[in-house]
Protein backbone atom coordinates (compact mmCIF):
# COMPACT_ATOMS: atom_id res chain seq x y z
CA UNK A 1 0.00 0.00 0.00
CA UNK A 2 1.54 3.28 -1.07
CA UNK A 3 1.32 6.67 0.65
CA UNK A 4 -1.50 7.90 -1.61
CA UNK A 5 -3.69 4.91 -0.72
CA UNK A 6 -2.88 5.27 2.98
CA UNK A 7 -3.61 9.00 2.95
CA UNK A 8 -6.97 8.49 1.24
CA UNK A 9 -8.07 5.73 3.62
CA UNK A 10 -6.86 7.64 6.70
CA UNK A 11 -9.36 10.41 5.93
CA UNK A 12 -11.86 7.93 7.42
CA UNK A 13 -10.94 7.87 11.13
CA UNK A 14 -12.29 4.33 11.58
CA UNK A 15 -10.20 3.06 8.68
CA UNK A 16 -7.16 4.90 10.07
CA UNK A 17 -7.51 2.82 13.27
CA UNK A 18 -7.71 -0.39 11.22
CA UNK A 19 -4.56 0.55 9.29
CA UNK A 20 -2.74 1.16 12.59
CA UNK A 21 -3.95 -2.18 13.92
CA UNK A 22 -3.33 -4.38 10.87
CA UNK A 23 -0.38 -2.68 9.19
CA UNK A 24 0.02 -2.25 5.46
CA UNK A 25 -2.16 -4.59 3.42
CA UNK A 26 -1.72 -4.91 -0.32
CA UNK A 27 -3.81 -5.44 -3.43
CA UNK A 28 -1.74 -7.07 -6.15
CA UNK A 29 -2.54 -9.08 -9.26
CA UNK A 30 -2.16 -12.84 -8.86
CA UNK A 31 0.75 -14.55 -10.58
CA UNK A 32 -1.74 -17.15 -11.88
CA UNK A 33 -5.28 -15.95 -12.54
CA UNK A 34 -6.72 -19.42 -13.14
CA UNK A 35 -5.35 -20.78 -9.85
CA UNK A 36 -6.83 -17.76 -8.08
CA UNK A 37 -10.25 -18.36 -9.67
CA UNK A 38 -10.09 -21.97 -8.47
CA UNK A 39 -9.43 -20.71 -4.94
CA UNK A 40 -12.53 -18.51 -5.08
CA UNK A 41 -14.68 -21.36 -6.41
CA UNK A 42 -13.45 -23.69 -3.65
CA UNK A 43 -14.14 -20.95 -1.07
CA UNK A 44 -17.75 -20.35 -2.16
CA UNK A 45 -20.11 -20.56 0.84
CA UNK A 46 -17.48 -22.06 3.16
CA UNK A 47 -15.86 -20.81 6.33
CA UNK A 48 -12.26 -19.66 5.92
CA UNK A 49 -10.89 -22.68 7.82
CA UNK A 50 -12.92 -25.28 5.87
CA UNK A 51 -12.06 -23.64 2.57
CA UNK A 52 -8.33 -23.61 3.34
CA UNK A 53 -8.31 -27.32 4.26
CA UNK A 54 -10.27 -28.36 1.16
CA UNK A 55 -8.14 -26.15 -1.09
CA UNK A 56 -4.97 -27.75 0.27
CA UNK A 57 -6.32 -31.25 -0.48
CA UNK A 58 -7.50 -30.11 -3.94
CA UNK A 59 -3.96 -28.90 -4.77
CA UNK A 60 -2.55 -32.21 -3.44
CA UNK A 61 -4.85 -34.18 -5.78
CA UNK A 62 -3.59 -32.13 -8.73
CA UNK A 63 0.04 -32.43 -7.64
CA UNK A 64 0.55 -28.66 -7.60
CA UNK A 65 -1.05 -25.37 -8.52
CA UNK A 66 -4.16 -25.94 -10.64
CA UNK A 67 -3.93 -25.64 -14.40
CA UNK A 68 -6.93 -25.97 -16.72
CA UNK A 69 -5.54 -29.24 -18.16
CA UNK A 70 -4.94 -30.73 -14.69
CA UNK A 71 -8.42 -29.83 -13.45
CA UNK A 72 -10.07 -31.30 -16.56
CA UNK A 73 -7.98 -34.48 -16.30
CA UNK A 74 -8.30 -34.97 -12.52
CA UNK A 75 -10.11 -38.00 -11.17
CA UNK A 76 -13.56 -36.98 -9.98
CA UNK A 77 -13.57 -39.45 -7.09
CA UNK A 78 -10.25 -38.07 -5.82
CA UNK A 79 -11.59 -34.50 -6.06
CA UNK A 80 -14.72 -35.52 -4.15
CA UNK A 81 -12.59 -37.24 -1.50
CA UNK A 82 -10.64 -33.97 -1.14
CA UNK A 83 -13.90 -32.46 0.12
CA UNK A 84 -15.28 -30.86 -3.03
CA UNK A 85 -18.97 -31.34 -3.72
CA UNK A 86 -19.98 -32.77 -7.09
CA UNK A 87 -21.30 -29.33 -8.00
CA UNK A 88 -17.98 -27.65 -7.20
CA UNK A 89 -16.10 -30.22 -9.26
CA UNK A 90 -18.39 -29.29 -12.18
CA UNK A 91 -17.81 -25.57 -11.56
CA UNK A 92 -14.03 -26.02 -11.47
CA UNK A 93 -14.18 -27.95 -14.73
CA UNK A 94 -16.38 -25.29 -16.35
CA UNK A 95 -13.83 -22.64 -15.34
CA UNK A 96 -10.96 -24.79 -16.65
CA UNK A 97 -12.71 -25.24 -19.99
CA UNK A 98 -13.41 -21.51 -20.23
CA UNK A 99 -9.74 -20.71 -19.60
CA UNK A 100 -8.44 -23.37 -21.96
CA UNK A 101 -10.99 -23.41 -24.76
CA UNK A 102 -13.06 -20.26 -24.36
CA UNK A 103 -13.17 -17.57 -27.00
CA UNK A 104 -12.07 -14.88 -24.52
CA UNK A 105 -8.73 -14.39 -22.76
CA UNK A 106 -9.71 -14.31 -19.07
CA UNK A 107 -6.30 -13.19 -17.81
CA UNK A 108 -5.20 -9.74 -16.72
CA UNK A 109 -3.87 -9.14 -20.24
CA UNK A 110 -7.13 -10.21 -21.82
CA UNK A 111 -9.19 -7.94 -19.59
CA UNK A 112 -6.71 -5.06 -19.96
CA UNK A 113 -8.90 -1.97 -20.25
CA UNK A 114 -12.22 -3.73 -19.55
CA UNK A 115 -14.36 -2.11 -16.88
CA UNK A 116 -15.06 -4.01 -13.67
CA UNK A 117 -18.64 -4.55 -14.83
CA UNK A 118 -17.46 -5.96 -18.18
CA UNK A 119 -15.17 -8.39 -16.32
CA UNK A 120 -18.03 -9.47 -14.05
CA UNK A 121 -20.31 -9.94 -17.08
CA UNK A 122 -17.70 -12.10 -18.86
CA UNK A 123 -16.90 -14.24 -15.83
CA UNK A 124 -20.51 -14.82 -14.81
CA UNK A 125 -21.11 -16.45 -18.20
CA UNK A 126 -19.10 -19.37 -16.79
CA UNK A 127 -21.39 -21.80 -14.98
CA UNK A 128 -20.57 -21.67 -11.27
CA UNK A 129 -19.06 -18.20 -11.34
CA UNK A 130 -21.49 -15.78 -9.75
CA UNK A 131 -21.22 -12.15 -8.78
CA UNK A 132 -19.31 -12.92 -5.54
CA UNK A 133 -16.69 -15.06 -7.29
CA UNK A 134 -16.29 -12.50 -10.06
CA UNK A 135 -15.72 -9.68 -7.53
CA UNK A 136 -13.13 -11.81 -5.70
CA UNK A 137 -11.43 -12.29 -9.08
CA UNK A 138 -11.35 -8.52 -9.66
CA UNK A 139 -9.58 -8.01 -6.33
CA UNK A 140 -7.36 -11.07 -5.96
CA UNK A 141 -6.62 -12.14 -9.55
CA UNK A 142 -6.65 -8.83 -11.41
CA UNK A 143 -5.53 -6.61 -8.53
CA UNK A 144 -8.27 -4.04 -9.14
CA UNK A 145 -8.09 -1.41 -6.39
CA UNK A 146 -11.65 -0.04 -6.26
CA UNK A 147 -13.99 -3.00 -5.67
CA UNK A 148 -16.55 -3.13 -2.85
CA UNK A 149 -17.93 -6.71 -2.81
CA UNK A 150 -21.11 -6.31 -0.78
CA UNK A 151 -22.17 -9.79 -1.90
CA UNK A 152 -19.62 -11.09 0.62
CA UNK A 153 -21.19 -11.85 4.00
CA UNK A 154 -17.94 -11.18 5.89
CA UNK A 155 -17.66 -7.73 4.27
CA UNK A 156 -21.21 -6.84 5.26
CA UNK A 157 -20.85 -8.21 8.80
CA UNK A 158 -17.43 -6.58 9.09
CA UNK A 159 -18.72 -3.15 8.05
CA UNK A 160 -21.60 -3.49 10.53
CA UNK A 161 -19.19 -4.55 13.28
CA UNK A 162 -16.63 -1.82 12.61
CA UNK A 163 -18.93 1.06 11.72
CA UNK A 164 -22.20 0.33 13.53
CA UNK A 165 -21.39 -1.73 16.66
CA UNK A 166 -22.69 -4.85 14.90
CA UNK A 167 -26.14 -3.40 14.23
CA UNK A 168 -27.67 -3.95 10.82
CA UNK A 169 -26.99 -1.55 7.94
CA UNK A 170 -28.60 -1.44 4.51
CA UNK A 171 -26.44 -2.03 1.46
CA UNK A 172 -26.99 1.62 0.52
CA UNK A 173 -25.57 2.65 3.91
CA UNK A 174 -22.61 0.31 3.38
CA UNK A 175 -21.97 1.73 -0.09
CA UNK A 176 -22.04 5.19 1.48
CA UNK A 177 -19.40 4.12 4.04
CA UNK A 178 -17.30 2.60 1.24
CA UNK A 179 -17.51 5.79 -0.81
CA UNK A 180 -15.07 7.38 1.65
CA UNK A 181 -12.43 4.85 0.53
CA UNK A 182 -12.68 5.61 -3.22
CA UNK A 183 -10.77 4.98 -5.41
CA UNK A 184 -9.27 2.32 -3.13
CA UNK A 185 -12.30 0.39 -1.90
CA UNK A 186 -10.52 -2.96 -2.37
CA UNK A 187 -8.02 -1.87 0.29
CA UNK A 188 -10.83 -0.75 2.60
CA UNK A 189 -12.44 -4.16 2.04
CA UNK A 190 -9.21 -5.94 3.01
CA UNK A 191 -9.06 -3.99 6.27
CA UNK A 192 -12.69 -4.80 7.07
CA UNK A 193 -11.97 -8.51 6.44
CA UNK A 194 -8.81 -8.38 8.56
CA UNK A 195 -10.72 -6.86 11.47
CA UNK A 196 -13.70 -9.18 11.11
CA UNK A 197 -11.50 -12.29 11.07
CA UNK A 198 -9.26 -11.17 13.95
Tab-separated table of C-alpha atoms in Angstrom:
chain	number	residue	atom	x	y	z
A	1	UNK	CA	0.000	0.000	0.000
A	2	UNK	CA	1.542	3.281	-1.068
A	3	UNK	CA	1.321	6.671	0.646
A	4	UNK	CA	-1.497	7.899	-1.610
A	5	UNK	CA	-3.693	4.909	-0.716
A	6	UNK	CA	-2.883	5.272	2.983
A	7	UNK	CA	-3.605	9.002	2.953
A	8	UNK	CA	-6.968	8.494	1.240
A	9	UNK	CA	-8.068	5.730	3.622
A	10	UNK	CA	-6.859	7.641	6.697
A	11	UNK	CA	-9.357	10.410	5.926
A	12	UNK	CA	-11.859	7.932	7.422
A	13	UNK	CA	-10.935	7.867	11.133
A	14	UNK	CA	-12.288	4.334	11.585
A	15	UNK	CA	-10.200	3.062	8.676
A	16	UNK	CA	-7.158	4.905	10.073
A	17	UNK	CA	-7.510	2.821	13.272
A	18	UNK	CA	-7.707	-0.386	11.218
A	19	UNK	CA	-4.556	0.551	9.291
A	20	UNK	CA	-2.736	1.161	12.593
A	21	UNK	CA	-3.951	-2.179	13.923
A	22	UNK	CA	-3.334	-4.383	10.867
A	23	UNK	CA	-0.383	-2.681	9.186
A	24	UNK	CA	0.015	-2.246	5.460
A	25	UNK	CA	-2.159	-4.593	3.419
A	26	UNK	CA	-1.720	-4.905	-0.317
A	27	UNK	CA	-3.809	-5.444	-3.426
A	28	UNK	CA	-1.740	-7.075	-6.146
A	29	UNK	CA	-2.541	-9.080	-9.256
A	30	UNK	CA	-2.162	-12.838	-8.857
A	31	UNK	CA	0.747	-14.551	-10.578
A	32	UNK	CA	-1.742	-17.154	-11.884
A	33	UNK	CA	-5.283	-15.951	-12.541
A	34	UNK	CA	-6.725	-19.422	-13.140
A	35	UNK	CA	-5.351	-20.784	-9.847
A	36	UNK	CA	-6.834	-17.759	-8.080
A	37	UNK	CA	-10.246	-18.356	-9.672
A	38	UNK	CA	-10.091	-21.974	-8.469
A	39	UNK	CA	-9.431	-20.714	-4.938
A	40	UNK	CA	-12.532	-18.513	-5.079
A	41	UNK	CA	-14.682	-21.359	-6.415
A	42	UNK	CA	-13.451	-23.688	-3.650
A	43	UNK	CA	-14.145	-20.952	-1.066
A	44	UNK	CA	-17.754	-20.345	-2.165
A	45	UNK	CA	-20.106	-20.564	0.838
A	46	UNK	CA	-17.484	-22.060	3.156
A	47	UNK	CA	-15.856	-20.815	6.330
A	48	UNK	CA	-12.259	-19.661	5.918
A	49	UNK	CA	-10.888	-22.683	7.819
A	50	UNK	CA	-12.925	-25.279	5.874
A	51	UNK	CA	-12.063	-23.644	2.571
A	52	UNK	CA	-8.327	-23.611	3.345
A	53	UNK	CA	-8.306	-27.320	4.261
A	54	UNK	CA	-10.267	-28.360	1.158
A	55	UNK	CA	-8.141	-26.151	-1.094
A	56	UNK	CA	-4.967	-27.752	0.266
A	57	UNK	CA	-6.320	-31.251	-0.477
A	58	UNK	CA	-7.497	-30.105	-3.941
A	59	UNK	CA	-3.955	-28.902	-4.768
A	60	UNK	CA	-2.554	-32.211	-3.443
A	61	UNK	CA	-4.847	-34.182	-5.781
A	62	UNK	CA	-3.590	-32.127	-8.734
A	63	UNK	CA	0.039	-32.427	-7.641
A	64	UNK	CA	0.553	-28.663	-7.600
A	65	UNK	CA	-1.052	-25.373	-8.518
A	66	UNK	CA	-4.159	-25.945	-10.640
A	67	UNK	CA	-3.933	-25.638	-14.403
A	68	UNK	CA	-6.932	-25.974	-16.725
A	69	UNK	CA	-5.544	-29.239	-18.157
A	70	UNK	CA	-4.935	-30.732	-14.693
A	71	UNK	CA	-8.417	-29.828	-13.445
A	72	UNK	CA	-10.066	-31.304	-16.559
A	73	UNK	CA	-7.982	-34.484	-16.298
A	74	UNK	CA	-8.300	-34.974	-12.516
A	75	UNK	CA	-10.109	-38.004	-11.170
A	76	UNK	CA	-13.562	-36.980	-9.979
A	77	UNK	CA	-13.566	-39.451	-7.085
A	78	UNK	CA	-10.253	-38.065	-5.819
A	79	UNK	CA	-11.593	-34.503	-6.061
A	80	UNK	CA	-14.725	-35.517	-4.149
A	81	UNK	CA	-12.587	-37.244	-1.504
A	82	UNK	CA	-10.642	-33.967	-1.136
A	83	UNK	CA	-13.895	-32.459	0.122
A	84	UNK	CA	-15.281	-30.855	-3.027
A	85	UNK	CA	-18.973	-31.336	-3.720
A	86	UNK	CA	-19.976	-32.768	-7.088
A	87	UNK	CA	-21.298	-29.329	-7.999
A	88	UNK	CA	-17.977	-27.648	-7.199
A	89	UNK	CA	-16.104	-30.219	-9.265
A	90	UNK	CA	-18.387	-29.288	-12.179
A	91	UNK	CA	-17.809	-25.570	-11.563
A	92	UNK	CA	-14.027	-26.016	-11.470
A	93	UNK	CA	-14.181	-27.951	-14.733
A	94	UNK	CA	-16.380	-25.290	-16.354
A	95	UNK	CA	-13.832	-22.637	-15.339
A	96	UNK	CA	-10.962	-24.787	-16.648
A	97	UNK	CA	-12.713	-25.245	-19.989
A	98	UNK	CA	-13.411	-21.506	-20.230
A	99	UNK	CA	-9.737	-20.707	-19.603
A	100	UNK	CA	-8.436	-23.375	-21.960
A	101	UNK	CA	-10.991	-23.415	-24.763
A	102	UNK	CA	-13.059	-20.256	-24.355
A	103	UNK	CA	-13.170	-17.571	-26.996
A	104	UNK	CA	-12.068	-14.881	-24.516
A	105	UNK	CA	-8.734	-14.394	-22.764
A	106	UNK	CA	-9.711	-14.313	-19.073
A	107	UNK	CA	-6.304	-13.191	-17.810
A	108	UNK	CA	-5.205	-9.735	-16.716
A	109	UNK	CA	-3.873	-9.137	-20.244
A	110	UNK	CA	-7.135	-10.207	-21.824
A	111	UNK	CA	-9.191	-7.944	-19.589
A	112	UNK	CA	-6.709	-5.055	-19.963
A	113	UNK	CA	-8.898	-1.966	-20.252
A	114	UNK	CA	-12.215	-3.729	-19.554
A	115	UNK	CA	-14.365	-2.112	-16.877
A	116	UNK	CA	-15.058	-4.008	-13.670
A	117	UNK	CA	-18.644	-4.549	-14.831
A	118	UNK	CA	-17.458	-5.964	-18.176
A	119	UNK	CA	-15.167	-8.387	-16.322
A	120	UNK	CA	-18.031	-9.466	-14.047
A	121	UNK	CA	-20.313	-9.942	-17.080
A	122	UNK	CA	-17.703	-12.095	-18.860
A	123	UNK	CA	-16.902	-14.236	-15.827
A	124	UNK	CA	-20.511	-14.821	-14.809
A	125	UNK	CA	-21.113	-16.445	-18.195
A	126	UNK	CA	-19.100	-19.371	-16.788
A	127	UNK	CA	-21.390	-21.797	-14.979
A	128	UNK	CA	-20.571	-21.673	-11.272
A	129	UNK	CA	-19.062	-18.196	-11.340
A	130	UNK	CA	-21.485	-15.782	-9.752
A	131	UNK	CA	-21.220	-12.153	-8.783
A	132	UNK	CA	-19.309	-12.922	-5.541
A	133	UNK	CA	-16.685	-15.059	-7.286
A	134	UNK	CA	-16.289	-12.496	-10.064
A	135	UNK	CA	-15.720	-9.681	-7.530
A	136	UNK	CA	-13.128	-11.810	-5.697
A	137	UNK	CA	-11.435	-12.287	-9.078
A	138	UNK	CA	-11.354	-8.523	-9.657
A	139	UNK	CA	-9.576	-8.014	-6.331
A	140	UNK	CA	-7.358	-11.074	-5.956
A	141	UNK	CA	-6.624	-12.144	-9.547
A	142	UNK	CA	-6.649	-8.831	-11.411
A	143	UNK	CA	-5.528	-6.611	-8.529
A	144	UNK	CA	-8.269	-4.040	-9.141
A	145	UNK	CA	-8.091	-1.406	-6.395
A	146	UNK	CA	-11.647	-0.044	-6.262
A	147	UNK	CA	-13.992	-3.003	-5.672
A	148	UNK	CA	-16.554	-3.129	-2.854
A	149	UNK	CA	-17.926	-6.707	-2.814
A	150	UNK	CA	-21.109	-6.312	-0.782
A	151	UNK	CA	-22.167	-9.788	-1.902
A	152	UNK	CA	-19.620	-11.088	0.617
A	153	UNK	CA	-21.186	-11.849	4.005
A	154	UNK	CA	-17.942	-11.176	5.889
A	155	UNK	CA	-17.655	-7.730	4.266
A	156	UNK	CA	-21.214	-6.838	5.260
A	157	UNK	CA	-20.853	-8.211	8.799
A	158	UNK	CA	-17.433	-6.579	9.090
A	159	UNK	CA	-18.722	-3.155	8.047
A	160	UNK	CA	-21.605	-3.492	10.530
A	161	UNK	CA	-19.190	-4.555	13.277
A	162	UNK	CA	-16.626	-1.821	12.609
A	163	UNK	CA	-18.927	1.063	11.719
A	164	UNK	CA	-22.201	0.334	13.530
A	165	UNK	CA	-21.391	-1.733	16.657
A	166	UNK	CA	-22.692	-4.851	14.902
A	167	UNK	CA	-26.145	-3.396	14.230
A	168	UNK	CA	-27.668	-3.948	10.815
A	169	UNK	CA	-26.988	-1.552	7.942
A	170	UNK	CA	-28.604	-1.441	4.511
A	171	UNK	CA	-26.438	-2.028	1.456
A	172	UNK	CA	-26.989	1.617	0.519
A	173	UNK	CA	-25.569	2.650	3.905
A	174	UNK	CA	-22.610	0.308	3.384
A	175	UNK	CA	-21.970	1.731	-0.085
A	176	UNK	CA	-22.035	5.188	1.479
A	177	UNK	CA	-19.399	4.121	4.035
A	178	UNK	CA	-17.300	2.597	1.241
A	179	UNK	CA	-17.511	5.790	-0.813
A	180	UNK	CA	-15.067	7.383	1.646
A	181	UNK	CA	-12.427	4.852	0.528
A	182	UNK	CA	-12.680	5.610	-3.224
A	183	UNK	CA	-10.769	4.982	-5.413
A	184	UNK	CA	-9.268	2.322	-3.128
A	185	UNK	CA	-12.301	0.388	-1.901
A	186	UNK	CA	-10.517	-2.955	-2.370
A	187	UNK	CA	-8.024	-1.872	0.293
A	188	UNK	CA	-10.834	-0.754	2.602
A	189	UNK	CA	-12.439	-4.160	2.037
A	190	UNK	CA	-9.214	-5.937	3.009
A	191	UNK	CA	-9.063	-3.991	6.271
A	192	UNK	CA	-12.685	-4.799	7.069
A	193	UNK	CA	-11.969	-8.507	6.439
A	194	UNK	CA	-8.814	-8.377	8.558
A	195	UNK	CA	-10.721	-6.858	11.468
A	196	UNK	CA	-13.704	-9.182	11.106
A	197	UNK	CA	-11.496	-12.285	11.070
A	198	UNK	CA	-9.259	-11.168	13.947
